[in-house]
PDB file of C-alpha atoms in Angstrom:
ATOM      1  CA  UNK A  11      78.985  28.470 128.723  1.00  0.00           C
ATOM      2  CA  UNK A  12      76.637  31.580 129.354  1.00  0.00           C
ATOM      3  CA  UNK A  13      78.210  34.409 130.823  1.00  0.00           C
ATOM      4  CA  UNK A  14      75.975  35.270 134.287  1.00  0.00           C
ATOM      5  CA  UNK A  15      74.382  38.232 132.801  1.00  0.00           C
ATOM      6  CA  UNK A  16      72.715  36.183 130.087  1.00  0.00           C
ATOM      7  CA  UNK A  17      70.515  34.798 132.461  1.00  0.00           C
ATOM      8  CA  UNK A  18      68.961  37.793 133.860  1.00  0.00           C
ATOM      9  CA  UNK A  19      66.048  38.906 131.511  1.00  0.00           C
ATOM     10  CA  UNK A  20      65.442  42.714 131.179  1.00  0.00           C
ATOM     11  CA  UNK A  21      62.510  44.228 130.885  1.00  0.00           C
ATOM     12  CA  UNK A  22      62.416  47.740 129.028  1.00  0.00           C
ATOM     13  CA  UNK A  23      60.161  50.250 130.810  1.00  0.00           C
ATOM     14  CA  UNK A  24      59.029  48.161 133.523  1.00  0.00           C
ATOM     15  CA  UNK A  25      57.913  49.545 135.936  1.00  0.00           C
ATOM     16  CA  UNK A  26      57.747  52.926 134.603  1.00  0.00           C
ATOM     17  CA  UNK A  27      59.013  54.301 130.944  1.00  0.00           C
ATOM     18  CA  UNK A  28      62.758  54.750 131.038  1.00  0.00           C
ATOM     19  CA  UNK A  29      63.518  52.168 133.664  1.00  0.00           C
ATOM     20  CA  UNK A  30      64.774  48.431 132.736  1.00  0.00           C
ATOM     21  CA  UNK A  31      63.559  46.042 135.149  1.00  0.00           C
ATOM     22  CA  UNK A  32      66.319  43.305 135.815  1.00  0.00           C
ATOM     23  CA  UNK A  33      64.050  40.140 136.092  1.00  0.00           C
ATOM     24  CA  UNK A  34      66.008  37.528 139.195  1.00  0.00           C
ATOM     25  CA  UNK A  35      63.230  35.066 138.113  1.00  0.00           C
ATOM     26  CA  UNK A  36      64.662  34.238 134.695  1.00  0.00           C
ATOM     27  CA  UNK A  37      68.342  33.099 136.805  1.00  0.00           C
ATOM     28  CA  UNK A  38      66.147  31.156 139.383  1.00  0.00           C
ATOM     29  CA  UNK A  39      63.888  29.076 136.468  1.00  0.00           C
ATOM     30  CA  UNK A  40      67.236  27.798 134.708  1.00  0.00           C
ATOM     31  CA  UNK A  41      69.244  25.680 136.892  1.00  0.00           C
ATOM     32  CA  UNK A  42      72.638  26.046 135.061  1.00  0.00           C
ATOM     33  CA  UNK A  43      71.937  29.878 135.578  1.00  0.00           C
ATOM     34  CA  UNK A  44      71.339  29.461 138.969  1.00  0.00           C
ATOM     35  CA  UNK A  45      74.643  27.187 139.810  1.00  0.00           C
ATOM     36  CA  UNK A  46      76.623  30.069 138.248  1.00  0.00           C
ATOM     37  CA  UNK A  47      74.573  33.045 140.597  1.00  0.00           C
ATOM     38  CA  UNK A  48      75.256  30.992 143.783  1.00  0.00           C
ATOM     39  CA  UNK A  49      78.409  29.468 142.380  1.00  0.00           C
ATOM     40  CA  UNK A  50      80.054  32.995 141.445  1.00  0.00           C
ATOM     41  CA  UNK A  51      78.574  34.821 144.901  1.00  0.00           C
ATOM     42  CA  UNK A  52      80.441  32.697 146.851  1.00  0.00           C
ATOM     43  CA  UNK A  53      83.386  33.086 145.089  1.00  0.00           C
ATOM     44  CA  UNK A  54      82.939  37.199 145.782  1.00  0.00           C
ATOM     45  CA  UNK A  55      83.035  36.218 149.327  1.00  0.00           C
ATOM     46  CA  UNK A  56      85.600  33.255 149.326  1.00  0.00           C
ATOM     47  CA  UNK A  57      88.214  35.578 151.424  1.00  0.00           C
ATOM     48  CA  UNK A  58      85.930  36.786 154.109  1.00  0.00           C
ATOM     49  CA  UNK A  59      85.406  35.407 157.747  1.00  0.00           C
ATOM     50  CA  UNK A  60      81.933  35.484 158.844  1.00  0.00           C
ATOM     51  CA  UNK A  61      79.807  33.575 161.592  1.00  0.00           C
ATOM     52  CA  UNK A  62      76.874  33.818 160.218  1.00  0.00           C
ATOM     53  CA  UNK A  63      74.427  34.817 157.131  1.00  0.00           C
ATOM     54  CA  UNK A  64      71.850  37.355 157.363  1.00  0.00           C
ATOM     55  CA  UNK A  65      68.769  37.494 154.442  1.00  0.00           C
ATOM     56  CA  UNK A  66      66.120  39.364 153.827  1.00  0.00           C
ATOM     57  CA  UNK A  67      62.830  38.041 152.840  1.00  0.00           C
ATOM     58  CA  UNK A  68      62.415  36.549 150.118  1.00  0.00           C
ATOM     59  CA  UNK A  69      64.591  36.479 147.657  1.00  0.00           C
ATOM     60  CA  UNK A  70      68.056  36.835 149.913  1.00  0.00           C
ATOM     61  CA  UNK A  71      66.564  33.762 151.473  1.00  0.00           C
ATOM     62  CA  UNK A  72      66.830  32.156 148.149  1.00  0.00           C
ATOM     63  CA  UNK A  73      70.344  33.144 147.476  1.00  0.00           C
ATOM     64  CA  UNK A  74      71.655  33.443 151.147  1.00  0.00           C
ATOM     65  CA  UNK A  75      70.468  29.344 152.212  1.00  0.00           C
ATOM     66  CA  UNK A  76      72.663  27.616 149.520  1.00  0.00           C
ATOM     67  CA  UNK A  77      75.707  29.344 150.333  1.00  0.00           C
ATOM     68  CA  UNK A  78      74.804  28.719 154.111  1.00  0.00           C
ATOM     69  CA  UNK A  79      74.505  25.023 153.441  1.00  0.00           C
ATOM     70  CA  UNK A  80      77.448  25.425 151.474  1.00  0.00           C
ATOM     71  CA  UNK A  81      79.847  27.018 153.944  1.00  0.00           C
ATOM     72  CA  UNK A  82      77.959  24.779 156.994  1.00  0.00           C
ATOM     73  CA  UNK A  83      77.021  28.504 158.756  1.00  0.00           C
ATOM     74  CA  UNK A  84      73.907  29.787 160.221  1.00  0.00           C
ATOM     75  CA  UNK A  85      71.234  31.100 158.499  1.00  0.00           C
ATOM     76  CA  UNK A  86      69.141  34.489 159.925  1.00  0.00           C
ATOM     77  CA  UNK A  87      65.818  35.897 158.664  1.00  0.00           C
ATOM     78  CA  UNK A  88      65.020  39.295 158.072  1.00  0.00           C
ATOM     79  CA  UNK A  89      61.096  39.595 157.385  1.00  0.00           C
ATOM     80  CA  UNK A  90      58.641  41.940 156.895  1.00  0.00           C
ATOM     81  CA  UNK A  91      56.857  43.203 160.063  1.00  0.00           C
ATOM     82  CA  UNK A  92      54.470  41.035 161.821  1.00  0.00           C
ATOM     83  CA  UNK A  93      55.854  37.736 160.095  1.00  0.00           C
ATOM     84  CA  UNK A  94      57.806  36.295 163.019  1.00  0.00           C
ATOM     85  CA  UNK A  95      57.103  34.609 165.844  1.00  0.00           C
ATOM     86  CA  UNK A  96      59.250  35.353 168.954  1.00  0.00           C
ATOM     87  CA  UNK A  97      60.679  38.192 170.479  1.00  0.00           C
ATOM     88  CA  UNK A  98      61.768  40.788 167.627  1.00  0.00           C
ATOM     89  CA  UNK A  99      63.716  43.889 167.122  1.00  0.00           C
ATOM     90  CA  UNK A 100      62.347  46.101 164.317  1.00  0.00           C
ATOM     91  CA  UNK A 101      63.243  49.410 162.220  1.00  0.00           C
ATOM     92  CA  UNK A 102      61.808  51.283 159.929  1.00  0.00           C
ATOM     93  CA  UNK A 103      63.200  53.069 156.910  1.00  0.00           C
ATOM     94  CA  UNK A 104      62.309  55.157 153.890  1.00  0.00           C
ATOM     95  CA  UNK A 105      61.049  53.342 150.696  1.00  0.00           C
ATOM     96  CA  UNK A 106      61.162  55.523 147.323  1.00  0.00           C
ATOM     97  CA  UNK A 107      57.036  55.817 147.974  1.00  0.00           C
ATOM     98  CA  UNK A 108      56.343  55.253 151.569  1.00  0.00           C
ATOM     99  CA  UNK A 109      57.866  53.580 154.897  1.00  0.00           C
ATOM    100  CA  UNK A 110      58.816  49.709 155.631  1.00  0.00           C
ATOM    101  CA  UNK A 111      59.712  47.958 158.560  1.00  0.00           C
ATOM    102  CA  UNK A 112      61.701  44.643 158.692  1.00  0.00           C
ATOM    103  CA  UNK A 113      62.339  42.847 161.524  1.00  0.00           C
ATOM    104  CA  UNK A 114      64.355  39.746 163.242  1.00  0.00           C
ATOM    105  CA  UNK A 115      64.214  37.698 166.038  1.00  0.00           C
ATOM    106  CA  UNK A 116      65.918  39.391 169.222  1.00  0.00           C
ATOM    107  CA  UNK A 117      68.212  36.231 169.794  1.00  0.00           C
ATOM    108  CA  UNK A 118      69.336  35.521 165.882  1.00  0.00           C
ATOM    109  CA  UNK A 119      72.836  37.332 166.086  1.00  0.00           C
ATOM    110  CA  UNK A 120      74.584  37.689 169.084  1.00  0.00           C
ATOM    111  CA  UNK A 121      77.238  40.050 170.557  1.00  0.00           C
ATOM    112  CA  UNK A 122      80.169  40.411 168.181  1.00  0.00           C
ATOM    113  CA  UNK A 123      79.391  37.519 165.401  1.00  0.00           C
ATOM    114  CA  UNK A 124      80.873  38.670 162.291  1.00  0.00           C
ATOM    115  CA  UNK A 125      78.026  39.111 159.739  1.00  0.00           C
ATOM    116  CA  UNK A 126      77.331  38.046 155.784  1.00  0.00           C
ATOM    117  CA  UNK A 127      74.481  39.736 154.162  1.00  0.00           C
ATOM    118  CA  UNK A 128      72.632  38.335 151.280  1.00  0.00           C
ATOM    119  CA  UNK A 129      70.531  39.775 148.916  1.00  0.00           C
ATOM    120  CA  UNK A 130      69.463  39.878 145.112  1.00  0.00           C
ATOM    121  CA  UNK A 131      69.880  43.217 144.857  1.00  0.00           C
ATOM    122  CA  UNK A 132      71.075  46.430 145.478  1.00  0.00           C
ATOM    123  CA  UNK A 133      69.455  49.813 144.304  1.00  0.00           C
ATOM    124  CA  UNK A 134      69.426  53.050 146.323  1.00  0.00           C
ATOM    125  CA  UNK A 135      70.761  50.769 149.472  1.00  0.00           C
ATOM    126  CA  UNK A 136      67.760  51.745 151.698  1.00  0.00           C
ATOM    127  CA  UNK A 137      66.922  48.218 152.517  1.00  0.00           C
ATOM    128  CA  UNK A 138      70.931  47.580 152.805  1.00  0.00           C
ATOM    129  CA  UNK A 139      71.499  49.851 155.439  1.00  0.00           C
ATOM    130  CA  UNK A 140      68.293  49.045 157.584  1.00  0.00           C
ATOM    131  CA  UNK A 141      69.564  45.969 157.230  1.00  0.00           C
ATOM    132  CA  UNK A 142      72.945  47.066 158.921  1.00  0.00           C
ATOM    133  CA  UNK A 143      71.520  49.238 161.620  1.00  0.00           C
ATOM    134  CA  UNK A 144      69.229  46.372 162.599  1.00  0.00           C
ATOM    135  CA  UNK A 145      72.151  43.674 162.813  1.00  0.00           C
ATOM    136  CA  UNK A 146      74.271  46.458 164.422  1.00  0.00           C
ATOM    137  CA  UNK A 147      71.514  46.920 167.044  1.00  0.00           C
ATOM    138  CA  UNK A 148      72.093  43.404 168.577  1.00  0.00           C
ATOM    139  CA  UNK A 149      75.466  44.027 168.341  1.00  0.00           C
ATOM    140  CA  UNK A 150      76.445  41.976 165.241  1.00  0.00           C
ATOM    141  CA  UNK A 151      79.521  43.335 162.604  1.00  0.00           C
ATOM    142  CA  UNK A 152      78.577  43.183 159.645  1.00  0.00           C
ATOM    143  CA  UNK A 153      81.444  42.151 157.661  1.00  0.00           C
ATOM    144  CA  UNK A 154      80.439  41.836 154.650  1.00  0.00           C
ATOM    145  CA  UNK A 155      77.769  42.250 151.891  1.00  0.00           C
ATOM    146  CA  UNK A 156      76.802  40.164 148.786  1.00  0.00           C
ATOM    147  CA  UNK A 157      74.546  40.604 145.920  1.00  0.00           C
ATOM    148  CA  UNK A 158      73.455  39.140 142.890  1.00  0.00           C
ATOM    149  CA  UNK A 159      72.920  42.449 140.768  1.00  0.00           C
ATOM    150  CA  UNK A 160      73.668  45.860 141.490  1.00  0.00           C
ATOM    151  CA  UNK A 161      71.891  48.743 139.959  1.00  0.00           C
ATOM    152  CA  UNK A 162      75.215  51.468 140.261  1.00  0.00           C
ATOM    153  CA  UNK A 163      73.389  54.441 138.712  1.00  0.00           C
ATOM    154  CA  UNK A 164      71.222  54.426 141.930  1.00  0.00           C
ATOM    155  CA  UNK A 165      74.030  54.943 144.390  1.00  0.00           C
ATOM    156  CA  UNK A 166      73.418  52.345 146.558  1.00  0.00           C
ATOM    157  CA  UNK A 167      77.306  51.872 147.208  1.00  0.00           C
ATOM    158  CA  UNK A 168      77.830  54.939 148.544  1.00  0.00           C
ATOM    159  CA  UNK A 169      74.904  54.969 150.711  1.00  0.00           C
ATOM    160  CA  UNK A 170      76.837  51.969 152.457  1.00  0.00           C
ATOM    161  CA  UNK A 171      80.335  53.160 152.125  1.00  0.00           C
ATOM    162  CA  UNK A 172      83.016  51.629 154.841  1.00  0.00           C
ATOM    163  CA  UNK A 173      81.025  48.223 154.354  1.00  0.00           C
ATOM    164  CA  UNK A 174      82.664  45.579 151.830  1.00  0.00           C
ATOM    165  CA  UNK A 175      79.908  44.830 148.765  1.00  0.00           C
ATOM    166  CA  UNK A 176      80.474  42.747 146.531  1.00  0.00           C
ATOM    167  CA  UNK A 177      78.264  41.825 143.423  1.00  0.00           C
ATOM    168  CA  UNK A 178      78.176  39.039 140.878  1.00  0.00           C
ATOM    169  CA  UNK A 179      76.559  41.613 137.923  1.00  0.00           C
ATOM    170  CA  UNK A 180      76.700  45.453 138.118  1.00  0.00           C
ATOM    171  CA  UNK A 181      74.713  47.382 135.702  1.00  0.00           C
ATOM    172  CA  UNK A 182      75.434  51.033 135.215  1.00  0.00           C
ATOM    173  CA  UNK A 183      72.423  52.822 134.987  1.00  0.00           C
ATOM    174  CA  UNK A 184      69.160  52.089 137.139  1.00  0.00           C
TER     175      UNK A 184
END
């Protein structure tokens, strides 16, 4: 059997010289690959109480829905700005060349649910702890946060420290 990382194709200076791109696509196009990414993610988070899983569009809707179908829990979106249809609360954050904003619906988490974040990745942790302050903002804990690959040599994990992160790959450099 393939270890995990096997899956995940990497692409040498992609998208700039020196970088290696760590392709999610090549997991999601092989379906023993992608039993083992969902398969060992949950087991990452098999100890942890949560009401309810939080993802951010698109691809920790991919990885967040099959382990909340798998664990019978709720399922949130977080979405780019201007993709939702009701009521939303929004922030906006720093990207490495420019600003974002991600929002979610004002009702999705409610006062003191415990919270399970999803996500492919995490890099500098920007996203991440939007992410957090947004949940926190309706008054959600996040408990907990899950990821298929972790780029370490960005610093992402400290960016978030005093949140639990767990990750099914970590690759040292960026």
């Amino acid at each position: 059997m393939k270890k995990l990382e096997e899956y995940v194709r990497s692409i040498p200076d992609f998208p700039e010289e020196g970088i290696i791109f760590r392709d999610v696509t090549s997991v999601l196009q092989d379906g023993e690959g992608l039993c083992l990414a969902i398969d060992t993610m949950q087991e990452k988070i098999k100890d942890l109480e949560y009401d309810v899983i939080v993802g951010p569009e698109s691809r920790g809707f991919i990885f967040g829905m099959p382990i909340a179908y798998n664990h019978k829990k709720p399922f949130v979106l977080i979405r780019k700005k201007g993709k939702l249809p009701c009521e939303t609360v929004s922030i906006d954050y720093d990207l490495e060349y420019g600003k974002a904003t991600i929002e979610m619906h004002k009702d999705s988490i409610q006062k003191g649910q415990k919270v399970l974040i999803v996500d492919d990745l995490i890099a500098t942790g920007g996203t991440t702890e939007a992410m957090i302050r947004l949940i926190e903002s309706l008054g959600g804990e996040v408990v907990g946060i899950v990821v298929l690959m972790e780029l370490a040599g960005l610093k992402g994990r400290e960016r978030i420290a005093g949140y639990r992160l767990e990750s099914a790959i970590t690759y040292e450099g960026k």
